[in-house]
């Protein structure tokens, strides 16, 4: 491992861990994330933890089948539940869901070095936290549904840009490729597909507030989105 790669991993992991700690202390989970447990209601800490656990579980399931892009980065539909958790719970919830919900089977089987796992999780959690903070500070929180949607889309764009940059930087350092080549090569044709997960996540968060089980209805469109990404990659590799 090169010195620059070691420094990058150490820096990203350290900053991500500090950001998660600060976000947890400064931005407590919003009541909207609470899961309606029978006999408990939604105004307790248990209900809040259950809600966070629910979104971690959804993210884990969604992350199970990522698509590997030609230049080596991965894309998946887990962005939608991650963003939904951010819209509902705030920066800290977004960070924890992104950190824990992106655990892969390869990690559990020991196929990924521990430092690689830390870098991968940090590269997702940090953008989620930053995007959550952006959502908090943007004006218009009480200006109606349209303003709420616009705020959510700005935050989701921030998440995507940071995530692509961090993932691309890690891959570029690991493979000695140009960062520009990696980012442009893997983002070309997939940017709109990835950004479209922002509105899906927002819809999931809105429906969760009314009936939590309605979020499960997004399984089919998310799977369809994943398959479309896989077909796109196959077509690119053919020509």
PDB file of C-alpha atoms in Angstrom:
ATOM      1  CA  UNK A   1       0.000   0.000   0.000  1.00  0.00           C
ATOM      2  CA  UNK A   2       1.380   3.397  -0.985  1.00  0.00           C
ATOM      3  CA  UNK A   3       2.004   6.130   1.578  1.00  0.00           C
ATOM      4  CA  UNK A   4      -0.566   8.387  -0.090  1.00  0.00           C
ATOM      5  CA  UNK A   5      -3.216   5.671   0.134  1.00  0.00           C
ATOM      6  CA  UNK A   6      -2.422   5.063   3.808  1.00  0.00           C
ATOM      7  CA  UNK A   7      -2.696   8.775   4.529  1.00  0.00           C
ATOM      8  CA  UNK A   8      -5.956   9.051   2.615  1.00  0.00           C
ATOM      9  CA  UNK A   9      -7.580   6.123   4.434  1.00  0.00           C
ATOM     10  CA  UNK A  10      -6.427   7.381   7.837  1.00  0.00           C
ATOM     11  CA  UNK A  11      -7.688  10.873   7.083  1.00  0.00           C
ATOM     12  CA  UNK A  12     -11.107   9.856   5.768  1.00  0.00           C
ATOM     13  CA  UNK A  13     -11.718   7.371   8.583  1.00  0.00           C
ATOM     14  CA  UNK A  14     -10.666   9.883  11.255  1.00  0.00           C
ATOM     15  CA  UNK A  15     -12.766  12.726   9.847  1.00  0.00           C
ATOM     16  CA  UNK A  16     -15.762  10.422   9.396  1.00  0.00           C
ATOM     17  CA  UNK A  17     -15.522   9.107  12.968  1.00  0.00           C
ATOM     18  CA  UNK A  18     -15.254  12.635  14.373  1.00  0.00           C
ATOM     19  CA  UNK A  19     -18.163  13.822  12.232  1.00  0.00           C
ATOM     20  CA  UNK A  20     -20.312  10.918  13.418  1.00  0.00           C
ATOM     21  CA  UNK A  21     -19.483  11.641  17.058  1.00  0.00           C
ATOM     22  CA  UNK A  22     -20.213  15.366  16.729  1.00  0.00           C
ATOM     23  CA  UNK A  23     -23.427  14.753  14.781  1.00  0.00           C
ATOM     24  CA  UNK A  24     -24.629  12.284  17.418  1.00  0.00           C
ATOM     25  CA  UNK A  25     -24.067  14.863  20.161  1.00  0.00           C
ATOM     26  CA  UNK A  26     -25.368  17.914  18.287  1.00  0.00           C
ATOM     27  CA  UNK A  27     -28.203  16.488  16.180  1.00  0.00           C
ATOM     28  CA  UNK A  28     -30.389  14.052  18.136  1.00  0.00           C
ATOM     29  CA  UNK A  29     -32.674  11.845  16.103  1.00  0.00           C
ATOM     30  CA  UNK A  30     -35.840  13.550  14.920  1.00  0.00           C
ATOM     31  CA  UNK A  31     -39.115  12.085  16.271  1.00  0.00           C
ATOM     32  CA  UNK A  32     -40.176  11.406  12.671  1.00  0.00           C
ATOM     33  CA  UNK A  33     -37.825   8.399  12.528  1.00  0.00           C
ATOM     34  CA  UNK A  34     -39.626   6.617  15.393  1.00  0.00           C
ATOM     35  CA  UNK A  35     -41.126   3.212  14.630  1.00  0.00           C
ATOM     36  CA  UNK A  36     -44.681   2.662  15.957  1.00  0.00           C
ATOM     37  CA  UNK A  37     -44.191  -0.268  18.319  1.00  0.00           C
ATOM     38  CA  UNK A  38     -47.362  -1.868  19.760  1.00  0.00           C
ATOM     39  CA  UNK A  39     -47.994  -0.645  23.284  1.00  0.00           C
ATOM     40  CA  UNK A  40     -45.042   1.737  23.186  1.00  0.00           C
ATOM     41  CA  UNK A  41     -46.031   4.490  20.771  1.00  0.00           C
ATOM     42  CA  UNK A  42     -43.623   6.744  18.926  1.00  0.00           C
ATOM     43  CA  UNK A  43     -42.565   9.168  21.643  1.00  0.00           C
ATOM     44  CA  UNK A  44     -40.013   6.957  23.405  1.00  0.00           C
ATOM     45  CA  UNK A  45     -36.327   6.282  22.922  1.00  0.00           C
ATOM     46  CA  UNK A  46     -37.108   2.644  22.200  1.00  0.00           C
ATOM     47  CA  UNK A  47     -39.325   3.635  19.284  1.00  0.00           C
ATOM     48  CA  UNK A  48     -36.585   5.911  17.955  1.00  0.00           C
ATOM     49  CA  UNK A  49     -33.990   3.138  18.134  1.00  0.00           C
ATOM     50  CA  UNK A  50     -36.432   0.772  16.463  1.00  0.00           C
ATOM     51  CA  UNK A  51     -36.904   3.271  13.649  1.00  0.00           C
ATOM     52  CA  UNK A  52     -33.156   3.609  13.134  1.00  0.00           C
ATOM     53  CA  UNK A  53     -32.868  -0.173  13.156  1.00  0.00           C
ATOM     54  CA  UNK A  54     -35.638  -0.442  10.572  1.00  0.00           C
ATOM     55  CA  UNK A  55     -33.787   1.818   8.137  1.00  0.00           C
ATOM     56  CA  UNK A  56     -30.478   0.065   8.789  1.00  0.00           C
ATOM     57  CA  UNK A  57     -32.177  -3.219   7.895  1.00  0.00           C
ATOM     58  CA  UNK A  58     -33.673  -1.781   4.702  1.00  0.00           C
ATOM     59  CA  UNK A  59     -30.277  -0.393   3.728  1.00  0.00           C
ATOM     60  CA  UNK A  60     -28.586  -3.737   4.408  1.00  0.00           C
ATOM     61  CA  UNK A  61     -31.047  -5.531   2.147  1.00  0.00           C
ATOM     62  CA  UNK A  62     -30.718  -2.891  -0.572  1.00  0.00           C
ATOM     63  CA  UNK A  63     -26.918  -2.971  -0.362  1.00  0.00           C
ATOM     64  CA  UNK A  64     -26.756  -6.739  -0.852  1.00  0.00           C
ATOM     65  CA  UNK A  65     -26.543  -6.524  -4.664  1.00  0.00           C
ATOM     66  CA  UNK A  66     -24.291  -3.625  -5.691  1.00  0.00           C
ATOM     67  CA  UNK A  67     -23.296  -3.159  -9.325  1.00  0.00           C
ATOM     68  CA  UNK A  68     -19.588  -2.849 -10.130  1.00  0.00           C
ATOM     69  CA  UNK A  69     -18.908  -0.096 -12.656  1.00  0.00           C
ATOM     70  CA  UNK A  70     -16.233  -0.405 -15.373  1.00  0.00           C
ATOM     71  CA  UNK A  71     -13.592   1.633 -13.528  1.00  0.00           C
ATOM     72  CA  UNK A  72     -14.060  -0.254 -10.253  1.00  0.00           C
ATOM     73  CA  UNK A  73     -16.447   1.761  -8.091  1.00  0.00           C
ATOM     74  CA  UNK A  74     -19.757   0.275  -6.970  1.00  0.00           C
ATOM     75  CA  UNK A  75     -23.270   1.651  -7.245  1.00  0.00           C
ATOM     76  CA  UNK A  76     -26.382   0.380  -5.512  1.00  0.00           C
ATOM     77  CA  UNK A  77     -29.945   1.308  -4.695  1.00  0.00           C
ATOM     78  CA  UNK A  78     -29.227   1.508  -0.953  1.00  0.00           C
ATOM     79  CA  UNK A  79     -28.840   5.255  -1.429  1.00  0.00           C
ATOM     80  CA  UNK A  80     -32.644   5.568  -1.388  1.00  0.00           C
ATOM     81  CA  UNK A  81     -33.242   4.198   2.150  1.00  0.00           C
ATOM     82  CA  UNK A  82     -30.103   5.981   3.383  1.00  0.00           C
ATOM     83  CA  UNK A  83     -31.442   9.302   2.147  1.00  0.00           C
ATOM     84  CA  UNK A  84     -34.903   8.501   3.529  1.00  0.00           C
ATOM     85  CA  UNK A  85     -33.337   7.968   6.957  1.00  0.00           C
ATOM     86  CA  UNK A  86     -31.540  11.296   6.575  1.00  0.00           C
ATOM     87  CA  UNK A  87     -34.756  13.133   5.659  1.00  0.00           C
ATOM     88  CA  UNK A  88     -36.547  11.597   8.639  1.00  0.00           C
ATOM     89  CA  UNK A  89     -33.924  11.453  11.367  1.00  0.00           C
ATOM     90  CA  UNK A  90     -31.241  14.034  10.628  1.00  0.00           C
ATOM     91  CA  UNK A  91     -27.445  13.950  10.209  1.00  0.00           C
ATOM     92  CA  UNK A  92     -26.617  11.539  13.036  1.00  0.00           C
ATOM     93  CA  UNK A  93     -29.204   8.985  11.958  1.00  0.00           C
ATOM     94  CA  UNK A  94     -27.982   9.294   8.378  1.00  0.00           C
ATOM     95  CA  UNK A  95     -24.432   8.619   9.514  1.00  0.00           C
ATOM     96  CA  UNK A  96     -25.302   5.536  11.564  1.00  0.00           C
ATOM     97  CA  UNK A  97     -27.550   4.079   8.875  1.00  0.00           C
ATOM     98  CA  UNK A  98     -24.873   4.651   6.230  1.00  0.00           C
ATOM     99  CA  UNK A  99     -22.126   3.268   8.458  1.00  0.00           C
ATOM    100  CA  UNK A 100     -23.910   0.087   9.561  1.00  0.00           C
ATOM    101  CA  UNK A 101     -26.294  -0.468   6.675  1.00  0.00           C
ATOM    102  CA  UNK A 102     -23.550  -0.834   4.066  1.00  0.00           C
ATOM    103  CA  UNK A 103     -21.975  -3.929   5.600  1.00  0.00           C
ATOM    104  CA  UNK A 104     -21.270  -6.516   2.905  1.00  0.00           C
ATOM    105  CA  UNK A 105     -21.118 -10.286   3.015  1.00  0.00           C
ATOM    106  CA  UNK A 106     -17.560 -10.045   1.682  1.00  0.00           C
ATOM    107  CA  UNK A 107     -16.585  -8.192   4.845  1.00  0.00           C
ATOM    108  CA  UNK A 108     -18.147 -10.816   7.093  1.00  0.00           C
ATOM    109  CA  UNK A 109     -16.280 -13.537   5.190  1.00  0.00           C
ATOM    110  CA  UNK A 110     -13.004 -11.675   5.580  1.00  0.00           C
ATOM    111  CA  UNK A 111     -12.552 -11.066   1.854  1.00  0.00           C
ATOM    112  CA  UNK A 112     -11.943  -7.332   2.333  1.00  0.00           C
ATOM    113  CA  UNK A 113      -9.005  -6.065   4.437  1.00  0.00           C
ATOM    114  CA  UNK A 114     -10.112  -4.326   7.622  1.00  0.00           C
ATOM    115  CA  UNK A 115      -8.671  -0.999   6.493  1.00  0.00           C
ATOM    116  CA  UNK A 116     -10.560  -1.325   3.206  1.00  0.00           C
ATOM    117  CA  UNK A 117     -13.814  -1.881   5.083  1.00  0.00           C
ATOM    118  CA  UNK A 118     -13.174   1.153   7.277  1.00  0.00           C
ATOM    119  CA  UNK A 119     -12.436   3.310   4.233  1.00  0.00           C
ATOM    120  CA  UNK A 120     -15.537   2.109   2.395  1.00  0.00           C
ATOM    121  CA  UNK A 121     -17.853   2.766   5.338  1.00  0.00           C
ATOM    122  CA  UNK A 122     -16.265   6.129   6.096  1.00  0.00           C
ATOM    123  CA  UNK A 123     -16.612   7.147   2.452  1.00  0.00           C
ATOM    124  CA  UNK A 124     -20.368   6.635   2.685  1.00  0.00           C
ATOM    125  CA  UNK A 125     -21.059   7.803   6.237  1.00  0.00           C
ATOM    126  CA  UNK A 126     -19.243  11.137   5.901  1.00  0.00           C
ATOM    127  CA  UNK A 127     -21.235  12.275   2.821  1.00  0.00           C
ATOM    128  CA  UNK A 128     -24.457  11.204   4.562  1.00  0.00           C
ATOM    129  CA  UNK A 129     -23.620  13.290   7.639  1.00  0.00           C
ATOM    130  CA  UNK A 130     -22.592  16.336   5.611  1.00  0.00           C
ATOM    131  CA  UNK A 131     -25.724  16.082   3.464  1.00  0.00           C
ATOM    132  CA  UNK A 132     -27.816  15.820   6.620  1.00  0.00           C
ATOM    133  CA  UNK A 133     -26.246  18.985   8.021  1.00  0.00           C
ATOM    134  CA  UNK A 134     -26.875  20.768   4.713  1.00  0.00           C
ATOM    135  CA  UNK A 135     -30.521  19.743   4.943  1.00  0.00           C
ATOM    136  CA  UNK A 136     -30.710  21.129   8.475  1.00  0.00           C
ATOM    137  CA  UNK A 137     -29.267  24.538   7.616  1.00  0.00           C
ATOM    138  CA  UNK A 138     -31.140  25.098   4.355  1.00  0.00           C
ATOM    139  CA  UNK A 139     -34.022  27.576   4.720  1.00  0.00           C
ATOM    140  CA  UNK A 140     -37.627  26.690   3.981  1.00  0.00           C
ATOM    141  CA  UNK A 141     -38.161  23.818   6.413  1.00  0.00           C
ATOM    142  CA  UNK A 142     -41.704  25.036   7.117  1.00  0.00           C
ATOM    143  CA  UNK A 143     -42.458  26.542   3.699  1.00  0.00           C
ATOM    144  CA  UNK A 144     -44.506  23.647   2.372  1.00  0.00           C
ATOM    145  CA  UNK A 145     -44.096  20.414   0.462  1.00  0.00           C
ATOM    146  CA  UNK A 146     -42.395  21.886  -2.599  1.00  0.00           C
ATOM    147  CA  UNK A 147     -39.760  23.675  -0.539  1.00  0.00           C
ATOM    148  CA  UNK A 148     -39.223  20.514   1.496  1.00  0.00           C
ATOM    149  CA  UNK A 149     -38.704  18.525  -1.702  1.00  0.00           C
ATOM    150  CA  UNK A 150     -36.226  21.056  -3.103  1.00  0.00           C
ATOM    151  CA  UNK A 151     -34.240  21.022   0.147  1.00  0.00           C
ATOM    152  CA  UNK A 152     -34.170  17.234   0.071  1.00  0.00           C
ATOM    153  CA  UNK A 153     -32.919  17.161  -3.520  1.00  0.00           C
ATOM    154  CA  UNK A 154     -30.137  19.640  -2.768  1.00  0.00           C
ATOM    155  CA  UNK A 155     -29.028  17.486   0.165  1.00  0.00           C
ATOM    156  CA  UNK A 156     -29.155  14.320  -1.950  1.00  0.00           C
ATOM    157  CA  UNK A 157     -27.011  16.006  -4.629  1.00  0.00           C
ATOM    158  CA  UNK A 158     -24.458  16.944  -1.957  1.00  0.00           C
ATOM    159  CA  UNK A 159     -24.402  13.320  -0.788  1.00  0.00           C
ATOM    160  CA  UNK A 160     -23.878  12.003  -4.313  1.00  0.00           C
ATOM    161  CA  UNK A 161     -21.088  14.447  -5.177  1.00  0.00           C
ATOM    162  CA  UNK A 162     -19.171  13.751  -1.961  1.00  0.00           C
ATOM    163  CA  UNK A 163     -19.675   9.996  -2.161  1.00  0.00           C
ATOM    164  CA  UNK A 164     -18.523   9.811  -5.780  1.00  0.00           C
ATOM    165  CA  UNK A 165     -15.502  11.981  -4.990  1.00  0.00           C
ATOM    166  CA  UNK A 166     -14.428   9.950  -1.947  1.00  0.00           C
ATOM    167  CA  UNK A 167     -15.004   6.577  -3.614  1.00  0.00           C
ATOM    168  CA  UNK A 168     -13.247   7.717  -6.772  1.00  0.00           C
ATOM    169  CA  UNK A 169     -10.296   9.083  -4.804  1.00  0.00           C
ATOM    170  CA  UNK A 170      -9.855   5.798  -2.950  1.00  0.00           C
ATOM    171  CA  UNK A 171      -9.974   3.783  -6.157  1.00  0.00           C
ATOM    172  CA  UNK A 172      -7.660   6.171  -8.014  1.00  0.00           C
ATOM    173  CA  UNK A 173      -5.028   5.931  -5.280  1.00  0.00           C
ATOM    174  CA  UNK A 174      -5.378   2.152  -5.037  1.00  0.00           C
ATOM    175  CA  UNK A 175      -5.086   1.527  -8.790  1.00  0.00           C
ATOM    176  CA  UNK A 176      -2.844   4.463  -9.767  1.00  0.00           C
ATOM    177  CA  UNK A 177      -5.469   5.835 -12.123  1.00  0.00           C
ATOM    178  CA  UNK A 178      -6.362   9.466 -12.667  1.00  0.00           C
ATOM    179  CA  UNK A 179      -9.118  10.704 -10.343  1.00  0.00           C
ATOM    180  CA  UNK A 180     -10.710  12.532 -13.256  1.00  0.00           C
ATOM    181  CA  UNK A 181     -10.739   9.366 -15.374  1.00  0.00           C
ATOM    182  CA  UNK A 182     -12.286   7.285 -12.585  1.00  0.00           C
ATOM    183  CA  UNK A 183     -15.010   9.785 -11.682  1.00  0.00           C
ATOM    184  CA  UNK A 184     -15.980  10.686 -15.237  1.00  0.00           C
ATOM    185  CA  UNK A 185     -15.699   7.106 -16.449  1.00  0.00           C
ATOM    186  CA  UNK A 186     -17.960   5.635 -13.768  1.00  0.00           C
ATOM    187  CA  UNK A 187     -20.358   8.592 -13.497  1.00  0.00           C
ATOM    188  CA  UNK A 188     -20.979   8.905 -17.218  1.00  0.00           C
ATOM    189  CA  UNK A 189     -24.411   7.534 -17.936  1.00  0.00           C
ATOM    190  CA  UNK A 190     -25.075   6.662 -14.275  1.00  0.00           C
ATOM    191  CA  UNK A 191     -25.375  10.141 -12.766  1.00  0.00           C
ATOM    192  CA  UNK A 192     -29.073  10.573 -13.520  1.00  0.00           C
ATOM    193  CA  UNK A 193     -29.814   7.033 -12.369  1.00  0.00           C
ATOM    194  CA  UNK A 194     -28.059   7.706  -9.062  1.00  0.00           C
ATOM    195  CA  UNK A 195     -29.610  11.140  -8.564  1.00  0.00           C
ATOM    196  CA  UNK A 196     -33.066   9.650  -9.225  1.00  0.00           C
ATOM    197  CA  UNK A 197     -32.724   7.722  -5.969  1.00  0.00           C
ATOM    198  CA  UNK A 198     -33.090  11.044  -4.123  1.00  0.00           C
ATOM    199  CA  UNK A 199     -36.775  11.517  -5.021  1.00  0.00           C
ATOM    200  CA  UNK A 200     -37.420   7.829  -4.306  1.00  0.00           C
ATOM    201  CA  UNK A 201     -35.884   8.202  -0.858  1.00  0.00           C
ATOM    202  CA  UNK A 202     -37.966  11.307  -0.231  1.00  0.00           C
ATOM    203  CA  UNK A 203     -41.167   9.458  -1.157  1.00  0.00           C
ATOM    204  CA  UNK A 204     -40.169   6.601   1.129  1.00  0.00           C
ATOM    205  CA  UNK A 205     -39.723   9.031   4.016  1.00  0.00           C
ATOM    206  CA  UNK A 206     -43.082  10.707   3.383  1.00  0.00           C
ATOM    207  CA  UNK A 207     -44.966   7.417   3.257  1.00  0.00           C
ATOM    208  CA  UNK A 208     -43.142   6.092   6.328  1.00  0.00           C
ATOM    209  CA  UNK A 209     -44.657   8.873   8.413  1.00  0.00           C
ATOM    210  CA  UNK A 210     -48.169   7.748   7.471  1.00  0.00           C
ATOM    211  CA  UNK A 211     -47.709   3.967   7.363  1.00  0.00           C
ATOM    212  CA  UNK A 212     -44.274   2.415   7.862  1.00  0.00           C
ATOM    213  CA  UNK A 213     -45.068  -0.718   5.854  1.00  0.00           C
ATOM    214  CA  UNK A 214     -45.698   1.277   2.667  1.00  0.00           C
ATOM    215  CA  UNK A 215     -41.932   1.763   2.332  1.00  0.00           C
ATOM    216  CA  UNK A 216     -41.668  -1.957   1.574  1.00  0.00           C
ATOM    217  CA  UNK A 217     -43.633  -1.363  -1.630  1.00  0.00           C
ATOM    218  CA  UNK A 218     -40.529   0.297  -3.065  1.00  0.00           C
ATOM    219  CA  UNK A 219     -38.739  -3.057  -3.243  1.00  0.00           C
ATOM    220  CA  UNK A 220     -39.807  -3.653  -6.848  1.00  0.00           C
ATOM    221  CA  UNK A 221     -38.868  -0.221  -8.275  1.00  0.00           C
ATOM    222  CA  UNK A 222     -35.543  -0.335  -6.433  1.00  0.00           C
ATOM    223  CA  UNK A 223     -34.788  -3.797  -7.787  1.00  0.00           C
ATOM    224  CA  UNK A 224     -35.771  -2.627 -11.270  1.00  0.00           C
ATOM    225  CA  UNK A 225     -33.407   0.327 -10.914  1.00  0.00           C
ATOM    226  CA  UNK A 226     -30.616  -2.017  -9.873  1.00  0.00           C
ATOM    227  CA  UNK A 227     -31.234  -4.295 -12.854  1.00  0.00           C
ATOM    228  CA  UNK A 228     -31.261  -1.323 -15.224  1.00  0.00           C
ATOM    229  CA  UNK A 229     -27.857  -0.254 -13.887  1.00  0.00           C
ATOM    230  CA  UNK A 230     -26.509  -3.775 -14.353  1.00  0.00           C
ATOM    231  CA  UNK A 231     -27.775  -3.928 -17.959  1.00  0.00           C
ATOM    232  CA  UNK A 232     -26.212  -0.527 -18.647  1.00  0.00           C
ATOM    233  CA  UNK A 233     -22.822  -1.736 -17.431  1.00  0.00           C
ATOM    234  CA  UNK A 234     -23.104  -4.891 -19.528  1.00  0.00           C
ATOM    235  CA  UNK A 235     -23.860  -2.825 -22.624  1.00  0.00           C
ATOM    236  CA  UNK A 236     -20.858  -0.565 -21.993  1.00  0.00           C
ATOM    237  CA  UNK A 237     -18.555  -3.557 -21.614  1.00  0.00           C
ATOM    238  CA  UNK A 238     -19.760  -5.017 -24.910  1.00  0.00           C
ATOM    239  CA  UNK A 239     -18.709  -1.997 -26.966  1.00  0.00           C
TER     240      UNK A 239
END
